[in-house]
PDB file of C-alpha atoms and ligand atoms in Angstrom:
ATOM      1  CA  MET A   1       8.323   9.014  12.705  1.00 97.00           C
ATOM      2  CA  ASN A   2      11.170   7.136  14.359  1.00 98.00           C
ATOM      3  CA  PHE A   3      10.539   3.478  15.188  1.00 98.00           C
ATOM      4  CA  HIS A   4      12.733   1.692  17.733  1.00 98.00           C
ATOM      5  CA  VAL A   5      12.305  -2.060  18.078  1.00 99.00           C
ATOM      6  CA  MET A   6      13.667  -4.176  20.939  1.00 98.00           C
ATOM      7  CA  THR A   7      13.753  -7.792  19.789  1.00 98.00           C
ATOM      8  CA  LEU A   8      15.639 -11.080  19.866  1.00 98.00           C
ATOM      9  CA  PHE A   9      15.183 -11.389  16.077  1.00 98.00           C
ATOM     10  CA  PRO A  10      16.407  -8.124  14.516  1.00 98.00           C
ATOM     11  CA  GLU A  11      16.694  -9.500  10.967  1.00 98.00           C
ATOM     12  CA  MET A  12      13.009 -10.382  10.917  1.00 98.00           C
ATOM     13  CA  ILE A  13      12.176  -6.722  11.520  1.00 98.00           C
ATOM     14  CA  ARG A  14      14.827  -5.257   9.196  1.00 98.00           C
ATOM     15  CA  GLN A  15      13.933  -7.532   6.308  1.00 98.00           C
ATOM     16  CA  ALA A  16      10.194  -7.007   6.425  1.00 98.00           C
ATOM     17  CA  MET A  17      10.418  -3.243   6.966  1.00 98.00           C
ATOM     18  CA  GLY A  18      13.047  -2.923   4.224  1.00 98.00           C
ATOM     19  CA  GLU A  19      10.600  -4.080   1.521  1.00 98.00           C
ATOM     20  CA  SER A  20       7.949  -2.306  -0.523  1.00 97.00           C
ATOM     21  CA  ILE A  21       6.362   0.936   0.736  1.00 97.00           C
ATOM     22  CA  THR A  22       7.973   0.938   4.187  1.00 98.00           C
ATOM     23  CA  GLY A  23      11.386   0.259   2.603  1.00 98.00           C
ATOM     24  CA  ARG A  24      10.974   3.247   0.310  1.00 97.00           C
ATOM     25  CA  ALA A  25       9.732   5.399   3.202  1.00 98.00           C
ATOM     26  CA  ILE A  26      12.893   4.543   5.166  1.00 98.00           C
ATOM     27  CA  ARG A  27      15.170   5.266   2.211  1.00 98.00           C
ATOM     28  CA  GLU A  28      13.438   8.593   1.568  1.00 97.00           C
ATOM     29  CA  GLY A  29      13.565   9.577   5.248  1.00 98.00           C
ATOM     30  CA  TYR A  30       9.823   9.706   6.038  1.00 97.00           C
ATOM     31  CA  ILE A  31      10.331   7.092   8.736  1.00 98.00           C
ATOM     32  CA  SER A  32      13.414   5.705  10.444  1.00 98.00           C
ATOM     33  CA  LEU A  33      14.020   2.264  11.904  1.00 98.00           C
ATOM     34  CA  ASP A  34      16.336   1.487  14.800  1.00 98.00           C
ATOM     35  CA  VAL A  35      16.410  -2.218  15.658  1.00 98.00           C
ATOM     36  CA  VAL A  36      18.134  -3.286  18.869  1.00 98.00           C
ATOM     37  CA  ASN A  37      18.971  -6.869  19.779  1.00 98.00           C
ATOM     38  CA  ILE A  38      18.042  -7.582  23.406  1.00 98.00           C
ATOM     39  CA  ARG A  39      20.626 -10.381  23.390  1.00 98.00           C
ATOM     40  CA  ASP A  40      23.397  -7.753  23.146  1.00 98.00           C
ATOM     41  CA  PHE A  41      22.495  -6.894  26.751  1.00 98.00           C
ATOM     42  CA  ALA A  42      22.755 -10.456  28.111  1.00 98.00           C
ATOM     43  CA  GLU A  43      24.340 -10.614  31.551  1.00 97.00           C
ATOM     44  CA  ASN A  44      26.215 -13.897  31.165  1.00 95.00           C
ATOM     45  CA  LYS A  45      28.898 -15.341  28.935  1.00 95.00           C
ATOM     46  CA  HIS A  46      26.463 -17.686  27.173  1.00 96.00           C
ATOM     47  CA  ASN A  47      24.399 -14.727  25.955  1.00 96.00           C
ATOM     48  CA  ARG A  48      21.276 -16.171  27.524  1.00 97.00           C
ATOM     49  CA  VAL A  49      18.425 -13.758  28.168  1.00 98.00           C
ATOM     50  CA  ASP A  50      15.766 -16.220  29.358  1.00 97.00           C
ATOM     51  CA  ASP A  51      15.349 -18.447  32.393  1.00 97.00           C
ATOM     52  CA  TYR A  52      12.869 -20.821  34.049  1.00 97.00           C
ATOM     53  CA  PRO A  53       9.741 -19.265  35.531  1.00 96.00           C
ATOM     54  CA  TYR A  54       9.504 -19.054  39.328  1.00 97.00           C
ATOM     55  CA  GLY A  55       6.684 -21.270  40.554  1.00 97.00           C
ATOM     56  CA  GLY A  56       7.172 -23.714  37.694  1.00 96.00           C
ATOM     57  CA  GLY A  57       5.077 -23.914  34.578  1.00 92.00           C
ATOM     58  CA  ALA A  58       5.796 -24.387  30.913  1.00 91.00           C
ATOM     59  CA  GLY A  59       8.461 -22.580  28.876  1.00 95.00           C
ATOM     60  CA  MET A  60      11.014 -19.889  29.564  1.00 97.00           C
ATOM     61  CA  VAL A  61      10.679 -16.247  30.515  1.00 98.00           C
ATOM     62  CA  MET A  62      12.784 -13.334  29.231  1.00 98.00           C
ATOM     63  CA  GLN A  63      14.767 -11.767  32.066  1.00 98.00           C
ATOM     64  CA  ALA A  64      14.182  -8.231  33.316  1.00 98.00           C
ATOM     65  CA  GLY A  65      17.865  -7.130  33.320  1.00 98.00           C
ATOM     66  CA  PRO A  66      18.692  -7.409  29.586  1.00 98.00           C
ATOM     67  CA  VAL A  67      15.325  -5.897  28.581  1.00 98.00           C
ATOM     68  CA  TYR A  68      15.853  -2.942  30.914  1.00 98.00           C
ATOM     69  CA  SER A  69      19.446  -2.339  29.724  1.00 98.00           C
ATOM     70  CA  CYS A  70      18.224  -2.483  26.126  1.00 98.00           C
ATOM     71  CA  TYR A  71      15.486   0.054  26.946  1.00 98.00           C
ATOM     72  CA  GLN A  72      18.022   2.392  28.601  1.00 97.00           C
ATOM     73  CA  SER A  73      20.243   2.181  25.528  1.00 98.00           C
ATOM     74  CA  VAL A  74      17.287   3.012  23.220  1.00 98.00           C
ATOM     75  CA  CYS A  75      16.321   5.984  25.445  1.00 97.00           C
ATOM     76  CA  GLU A  76      19.923   7.205  25.469  1.00 96.00           C
ATOM     77  CA  GLY A  77      19.953   7.042  21.645  1.00 96.00           C
ATOM     78  CA  ILE A  78      16.727   9.065  21.464  1.00 96.00           C
ATOM     79  CA  ARG A  79      18.097  11.666  23.907  1.00 95.00           C
ATOM     80  CA  LYS A  80      21.257  12.048  21.812  1.00 94.00           C
ATOM     81  CA  GLU A  81      19.238  12.284  18.605  1.00 92.00           C
ATOM     82  CA  GLN A  82      17.081  15.019  20.112  1.00 91.00           C
ATOM     83  CA  GLY A  83      20.132  16.851  21.505  1.00 90.00           C
ATOM     84  CA  GLY A  84      19.046  16.455  25.153  1.00 84.00           C
ATOM     85  CA  ASP A  85      16.148  15.358  27.318  1.00 80.00           C
ATOM     86  CA  SER A  86      12.818  16.539  25.883  1.00 75.00           C
ATOM     87  CA  GLY A  87      11.234  15.743  29.267  1.00 75.00           C
ATOM     88  CA  ARG A  88       8.563  13.705  27.499  1.00 79.00           C
ATOM     89  CA  LYS A  89       8.321  10.001  28.356  1.00 84.00           C
ATOM     90  CA  VAL A  90       8.623   8.019  25.154  1.00 95.00           C
ATOM     91  CA  ARG A  91       5.793   5.563  24.513  1.00 98.00           C
ATOM     92  CA  VAL A  92       6.821   1.933  24.881  1.00 98.00           C
ATOM     93  CA  ILE A  93       4.461  -0.522  23.235  1.00 98.00           C
ATOM     94  CA  TYR A  94       4.653  -4.062  24.554  1.00 98.00           C
ATOM     95  CA  LEU A  95       3.193  -6.550  22.073  1.00 98.00           C
ATOM     96  CA  THR A  96       1.148  -8.979  24.112  1.00 98.00           C
ATOM     97  CA  PRO A  97      -2.034 -11.008  23.631  1.00 98.00           C
ATOM     98  CA  GLN A  98      -3.143  -9.429  26.922  1.00 98.00           C
ATOM     99  CA  GLY A  99      -3.133  -5.861  25.555  1.00 98.00           C
ATOM    100  CA  LYS A 100      -5.800  -3.614  24.095  1.00 98.00           C
ATOM    101  CA  VAL A 101      -6.634  -4.843  20.590  1.00 98.00           C
ATOM    102  CA  PHE A 102      -5.035  -2.776  17.821  1.00 98.00           C
ATOM    103  CA  HIS A 103      -7.343  -0.911  15.413  1.00 96.00           C
ATOM    104  CA  GLN A 104      -7.174   1.873  12.828  1.00 95.00           C
ATOM    105  CA  GLY A 105      -8.013   4.593  15.371  1.00 95.00           C
ATOM    106  CA  MET A 106      -5.051   3.520  17.494  1.00 97.00           C
ATOM    107  CA  ALA A 107      -2.815   3.609  14.398  1.00 98.00           C
ATOM    108  CA  GLN A 108      -3.997   7.170  13.684  1.00 96.00           C
ATOM    109  CA  GLU A 109      -3.301   8.252  17.246  1.00 97.00           C
ATOM    110  CA  LEU A 110       0.166   6.640  17.354  1.00 98.00           C
ATOM    111  CA  ALA A 111       1.074   8.159  13.966  1.00 97.00           C
ATOM    112  CA  GLN A 112       1.076  11.581  15.703  1.00 97.00           C
ATOM    113  CA  GLU A 113       4.070  10.560  17.878  1.00 97.00           C
ATOM    114  CA  GLU A 114       7.649  11.368  16.923  1.00 96.00           C
ATOM    115  CA  GLU A 115       9.206   8.318  18.584  1.00 98.00           C
ATOM    116  CA  LEU A 116       7.690   4.890  19.235  1.00 98.00           C
ATOM    117  CA  VAL A 117       9.444   2.032  20.996  1.00 98.00           C
ATOM    118  CA  PHE A 118       8.222  -1.538  20.440  1.00 99.00           C
ATOM    119  CA  LEU A 119       9.115  -4.347  22.824  1.00 98.00           C
ATOM    120  CA  CYS A 120       8.786  -7.826  21.321  1.00 98.00           C
ATOM    121  CA  GLY A 121       8.420 -10.724  23.723  1.00 98.00           C
ATOM    122  CA  HIS A 122       9.275 -14.347  22.994  1.00 96.00           C
ATOM    123  CA  TYR A 123       8.982 -17.730  24.729  1.00 95.00           C
ATOM    124  CA  GLU A 124       6.383 -17.408  27.520  1.00 95.00           C
ATOM    125  CA  GLY A 125       6.806 -13.656  27.780  1.00 96.00           C
ATOM    126  CA  ILE A 126       8.857 -11.185  29.846  1.00 98.00           C
ATOM    127  CA  ASP A 127       9.479 -10.806  33.592  1.00 98.00           C
ATOM    128  CA  GLU A 128       6.589  -8.689  34.872  1.00 98.00           C
ATOM    129  CA  ARG A 129       8.829  -6.355  36.914  1.00 98.00           C
ATOM    130  CA  VAL A 130      10.463  -4.752  33.879  1.00 98.00           C
ATOM    131  CA  LEU A 131       7.140  -4.498  32.065  1.00 98.00           C
ATOM    132  CA  GLU A 132       5.741  -2.546  35.018  1.00 98.00           C
ATOM    133  CA  LYS A 133       8.722  -0.172  34.880  1.00 98.00           C
ATOM    134  CA  ILE A 134       8.877   0.665  31.175  1.00 98.00           C
ATOM    135  CA  VAL A 135       5.683  -0.219  29.273  1.00 98.00           C
ATOM    136  CA  THR A 136       3.182   2.569  28.568  1.00 98.00           C
ATOM    137  CA  ASP A 137       0.934   0.723  26.066  1.00 98.00           C
ATOM    138  CA  PRO A 138       0.313  -3.044  26.110  1.00 98.00           C
ATOM    139  CA  VAL A 139      -1.126  -3.866  22.675  1.00 98.00           C
ATOM    140  CA  SER A 140      -2.444  -7.076  21.106  1.00 98.00           C
ATOM    141  CA  ILE A 141      -3.088  -7.611  17.398  1.00 98.00           C
ATOM    142  CA  GLY A 142      -5.912 -10.065  18.035  1.00 98.00           C
ATOM    143  CA  ASP A 143      -7.242 -12.802  20.250  1.00 98.00           C
ATOM    144  CA  TYR A 144      -4.790 -15.538  19.347  1.00 98.00           C
ATOM    145  CA  VAL A 145      -1.277 -16.411  20.541  1.00 98.00           C
ATOM    146  CA  LEU A 146       1.821 -16.072  18.346  1.00 98.00           C
ATOM    147  CA  THR A 147       5.361 -17.258  19.062  1.00 97.00           C
ATOM    148  CA  GLY A 148       6.753 -13.731  19.338  1.00 98.00           C
ATOM    149  CA  GLY A 149       6.048 -10.009  19.218  1.00 98.00           C
ATOM    150  CA  GLU A 150       7.917  -9.409  15.938  1.00 98.00           C
ATOM    151  CA  LEU A 151       4.991  -9.987  13.565  1.00 98.00           C
ATOM    152  CA  PRO A 152       2.648  -7.879  15.721  1.00 98.00           C
ATOM    153  CA  ALA A 153       5.253  -5.060  15.815  1.00 99.00           C
ATOM    154  CA  LEU A 154       5.545  -5.254  12.020  1.00 98.00           C
ATOM    155  CA  VAL A 155       1.766  -5.163  11.625  1.00 98.00           C
ATOM    156  CA  MET A 156       1.584  -2.045  13.791  1.00 98.00           C
ATOM    157  CA  MET A 157       4.519  -0.266  12.143  1.00 98.00           C
ATOM    158  CA  ASP A 158       3.104  -0.979   8.696  1.00 98.00           C
ATOM    159  CA  ALA A 159      -0.330   0.412   9.604  1.00 98.00           C
ATOM    160  CA  ILE A 160       1.186   3.475  11.332  1.00 98.00           C
ATOM    161  CA  SER A 161       3.702   4.192   8.547  1.00 98.00           C
ATOM    162  CA  ARG A 162       0.961   4.508   5.907  1.00 97.00           C
ATOM    163  CA  LEU A 163      -0.522   7.353   7.946  1.00 96.00           C
ATOM    164  CA  VAL A 164       2.719   9.333   8.129  1.00 97.00           C
ATOM    165  CA  PRO A 165       2.477  12.189   5.598  1.00 95.00           C
ATOM    166  CA  GLY A 166       4.504  11.463   2.462  1.00 95.00           C
ATOM    167  CA  VAL A 167       4.705   7.680   2.920  1.00 96.00           C
ATOM    168  CA  LEU A 168       1.888   6.905   0.492  1.00 94.00           C
ATOM    169  CA  ASN A 169       2.266   8.445  -2.938  1.00 80.00           C
ATOM    170  CA  ASN A 170      -1.369   9.408  -2.777  1.00 75.00           C
ATOM    171  CA  ASP A 171      -2.315  10.486   0.762  1.00 65.00           C
ATOM    172  CA  LEU A 172      -5.982  10.445  -0.257  1.00 66.00           C
ATOM    173  CA  SER A 173      -5.954   6.653  -0.393  1.00 69.00           C
ATOM    174  CA  ALA A 174      -5.519   6.455   3.405  1.00 71.00           C
ATOM    175  CA  GLU A 175      -8.600   8.650   3.795  1.00 72.00           C
ATOM    176  CA  THR A 176     -10.978   6.632   1.618  1.00 74.00           C
ATOM    177  CA  GLU A 177      -9.838   3.252   2.839  1.00 80.00           C
ATOM    178  CA  SER A 178     -11.660   0.745   4.987  1.00 81.00           C
ATOM    179  CA  PHE A 179     -12.267   1.864   8.590  1.00 82.00           C
ATOM    180  CA  SER A 180     -11.856   5.590   7.928  1.00 74.00           C
ATOM    181  CA  GLY A 181     -15.314   6.840   8.875  1.00 80.00           C
ATOM    182  CA  SER A 182     -16.249   3.323  10.085  1.00 88.00           C
ATOM    183  CA  LEU A 183     -17.149   2.089   6.586  1.00 95.00           C
ATOM    184  CA  LEU A 184     -15.359  -0.532   4.498  1.00 95.00           C
ATOM    185  CA  GLU A 185     -13.943   0.575   1.166  1.00 93.00           C
ATOM    186  CA  TYR A 186     -15.950   0.095  -2.052  1.00 95.00           C
ATOM    187  CA  PRO A 187     -14.865  -2.622  -4.562  1.00 96.00           C
ATOM    188  CA  GLN A 188     -12.028  -1.707  -6.950  1.00 96.00           C
ATOM    189  CA  TYR A 189     -11.486  -2.609 -10.615  1.00 98.00           C
ATOM    190  CA  THR A 190      -8.674  -2.160 -13.128  1.00 97.00           C
ATOM    191  CA  ARG A 191      -8.010  -3.138 -16.761  1.00 96.00           C
ATOM    192  CA  PRO A 192      -9.249  -5.073 -18.716  1.00 98.00           C
ATOM    193  CA  GLU A 193     -12.806  -3.753 -18.897  1.00 98.00           C
ATOM    194  CA  GLU A 194     -14.076  -7.308 -19.318  1.00 98.00           C
ATOM    195  CA  TRP A 195     -12.536 -10.350 -17.630  1.00 98.00           C
ATOM    196  CA  MET A 196     -13.975 -13.896 -17.906  1.00 98.00           C
ATOM    197  CA  GLY A 197     -17.223 -12.379 -19.122  1.00 98.00           C
ATOM    198  CA  GLU A 198     -17.478 -10.052 -16.099  1.00 98.00           C
ATOM    199  CA  LYS A 199     -17.710  -6.338 -16.881  1.00 98.00           C
ATOM    200  CA  VAL A 200     -16.542  -3.394 -14.810  1.00 98.00           C
ATOM    201  CA  PRO A 201     -19.598  -1.501 -13.415  1.00 98.00           C
ATOM    202  CA  PRO A 202     -20.496   0.987 -16.222  1.00 98.00           C
ATOM    203  CA  VAL A 203     -20.675   3.987 -13.879  1.00 98.00           C
ATOM    204  CA  LEU A 204     -16.897   3.736 -13.324  1.00 98.00           C
ATOM    205  CA  LEU A 205     -16.322   4.207 -17.073  1.00 98.00           C
ATOM    206  CA  SER A 206     -18.719   7.145 -17.331  1.00 98.00           C
ATOM    207  CA  GLY A 207     -16.270   9.867 -16.281  1.00 97.00           C
ATOM    208  CA  HIS A 208     -19.156  11.407 -14.291  1.00 97.00           C
ATOM    209  CA  HIS A 209     -17.431  12.226 -10.997  1.00 97.00           C
ATOM    210  CA  LYS A 210     -20.572  12.943  -8.992  1.00 97.00           C
ATOM    211  CA  ASN A 211     -22.190   9.648  -9.989  1.00 98.00           C
ATOM    212  CA  ILE A 212     -18.972   7.774  -9.320  1.00 97.00           C
ATOM    213  CA  ALA A 213     -18.692   9.286  -5.824  1.00 96.00           C
ATOM    214  CA  ALA A 214     -22.339   8.360  -5.127  1.00 97.00           C
ATOM    215  CA  TRP A 215     -21.693   4.787  -6.317  1.00 98.00           C
ATOM    216  CA  TYR A 216     -18.591   4.522  -4.072  1.00 96.00           C
ATOM    217  CA  ARG A 217     -20.611   5.650  -1.078  1.00 96.00           C
ATOM    218  CA  GLU A 218     -23.481   3.263  -1.820  1.00 97.00           C
ATOM    219  CA  GLN A 219     -21.115   0.319  -2.287  1.00 97.00           C
ATOM    220  CA  SER A 220     -19.230   1.146   0.919  1.00 96.00           C
ATOM    221  CA  ILE A 221     -22.470   1.154   2.890  1.00 97.00           C
ATOM    222  CA  LEU A 222     -23.727  -2.073   1.276  1.00 97.00           C
ATOM    223  CA  ARG A 223     -20.420  -3.842   1.781  1.00 97.00           C
ATOM    224  CA  THR A 224     -20.209  -2.799   5.433  1.00 96.00           C
ATOM    225  CA  ALA A 225     -23.801  -3.934   6.004  1.00 96.00           C
ATOM    226  CA  ARG A 226     -23.037  -7.362   4.512  1.00 96.00           C
ATOM    227  CA  LEU A 227     -19.542  -8.023   5.836  1.00 96.00           C
ATOM    228  CA  ARG A 228     -19.285  -6.011   9.052  1.00 95.00           C
ATOM    229  CA  PRO A 229     -22.749  -5.033  10.317  1.00 95.00           C
ATOM    230  CA  ASP A 230     -21.155  -4.249  13.701  1.00 94.00           C
ATOM    231  CA  LEU A 231     -19.299  -1.318  12.068  1.00 94.00           C
ATOM    232  CA  LEU A 232     -22.435   0.080  10.505  1.00 94.00           C
ATOM    233  CA  GLU A 233     -23.908   0.810  13.936  1.00 90.00           C
ATOM    234  CA  LYS A 234     -21.330   3.525  14.619  1.00 89.00           C
ATOM    235  CA  ALA A 235     -20.870   4.721  11.020  1.00 93.00           C
ATOM    236  CA  GLU A 236     -21.835   8.268  10.102  1.00 92.00           C
ATOM    237  CA  LEU A 237     -24.867   7.700   7.869  1.00 94.00           C
ATOM    238  CA  THR A 238     -27.642  10.136   7.023  1.00 95.00           C
ATOM    239  CA  PRO A 239     -31.166   9.101   8.158  1.00 95.00           C
ATOM    240  CA  GLU A 240     -31.969   8.487   4.443  1.00 96.00           C
ATOM    241  CA  GLU A 241     -28.956   6.200   4.045  1.00 96.00           C
ATOM    242  CA  ARG A 242     -29.947   4.235   7.182  1.00 95.00           C
ATOM    243  CA  GLU A 243     -33.457   3.778   5.853  1.00 95.00           C
ATOM    244  CA  TRP A 244     -32.129   2.781   2.397  1.00 96.00           C
ATOM    245  CA  VAL A 245     -29.682   0.158   3.701  1.00 96.00           C
ATOM    246  CA  LYS A 246     -32.421  -1.479   5.803  1.00 93.00           C
ATOM    247  CA  GLY A 247     -34.274  -2.259   2.559  1.00 94.00           C
ATOM    248  CA  GLN A 248     -31.260  -3.864   0.833  1.00 92.00           C
TER     249      GLN A 248
HETATM  250  N1  SAM B   1       2.378 -16.517  27.891  1.00 72.26           N
HETATM  251  C1  SAM B   1       1.854 -15.379  27.217  1.00 72.26           C
HETATM  252  C2  SAM B   1       0.385 -15.195  27.543  1.00 72.26           C
HETATM  253  O1  SAM B   1      -0.327 -16.197  27.709  1.00 72.26           O
HETATM  254  O2  SAM B   1      -0.078 -14.050  27.585  1.00 72.26           O
HETATM  255  C3  SAM B   1       2.017 -15.521  25.719  1.00 72.26           C
HETATM  256  C4  SAM B   1       3.413 -15.440  25.272  1.00 72.26           C
HETATM  257  S1  SAM B   1       3.595 -15.531  23.519  1.00 72.26           S
HETATM  258  C5  SAM B   1       3.847 -17.247  23.296  1.00 72.26           C
HETATM  259  C6  SAM B   1       5.179 -14.874  23.229  1.00 72.26           C
HETATM  260  C7  SAM B   1       5.206 -13.429  22.830  1.00 72.26           C
HETATM  261  O3  SAM B   1       4.535 -13.283  21.598  1.00 72.26           O
HETATM  262  C8  SAM B   1       4.537 -12.434  23.758  1.00 72.26           C
HETATM  263  O4  SAM B   1       5.388 -12.006  24.778  1.00 72.26           O
HETATM  264  C9  SAM B   1       4.177 -11.302  22.818  1.00 72.26           C
HETATM  265  O5  SAM B   1       5.258 -10.394  22.668  1.00 72.26           O
HETATM  266  C10 SAM B   1       3.941 -12.013  21.495  1.00 72.26           C
HETATM  267  N2  SAM B   1       2.522 -12.205  21.126  1.00 72.26           N
HETATM  268  C11 SAM B   1       1.881 -13.391  21.014  1.00 72.26           C
HETATM  269  N3  SAM B   1       0.619 -13.231  20.613  1.00 72.26           N
HETATM  270  C12 SAM B   1       0.420 -11.917  20.442  1.00 72.26           C
HETATM  271  C13 SAM B   1      -0.691 -11.126  20.048  1.00 72.26           C
HETATM  272  N4  SAM B   1      -1.867 -11.655  19.742  1.00 72.26           N
HETATM  273  N5  SAM B   1      -0.524  -9.778  19.976  1.00 72.26           N
HETATM  274  C14 SAM B   1       0.662  -9.220  20.300  1.00 72.26           C
HETATM  275  N6  SAM B   1       1.746  -9.918  20.707  1.00 72.26           N
HETATM  276  C15 SAM B   1       1.642 -11.247  20.776  1.00 72.26           C
END
């Protein structure tokens, strides 16, 4: 998976992606990160890439020209990397509160791509004309407004990276986690066996794998019913499990 990020704040992206699991994944070559500063494509000597909005209104708007030149440079880099034009239009994700809301299914779908380009807006956003030309996927990370697209891009890259084979030491963990199969994950415990008088559920110490798996399933269903009943509607439950959870 090769991530390309167009941003006005490249260090924000490099620093966050360089830490922890994503940092290791980059160093070990499971994912790559190409961060491009839109300001490098400014069309004036003051390096400005924003201007006042036509029609008035609050704030500044990022100009189409520098964003488009930055996009062309990223595409040129991808073409070179691939040794020519693959003929396939690369997906360009524009982080915007107006986009489709990001979820685990979208992360799974995007993890199948070889190249993903993220466009981070700032100020009041980006001139609509360039968005119409280059964006394939407008995506939001939730119904609230942030100052820029960098944190949303990081959220998406983090979620997608974990689904790239090899990135997690134990690929199974991505399969049992919350949202896979529309259920939340069961509660987890580690040492000590007793903490502040609270004991780890005895079944987890039993070594009986079948009983443990049954307990995990039961807890996942209960937890989803309590915390996210909306998810339970579409979860794959047996008729017996549906009947059982109703009585809880
Ligand atoms: N004026 C824009 C609007 O009302 O739709 C909001 C602009 S916001 C202040 C600046 C930038 O932050 C956006 O261009 C976008 O890249 C990013 N952004 C803000 N909230 C976001 C969200 N919930 N999801 C994804 N990106 C977001």
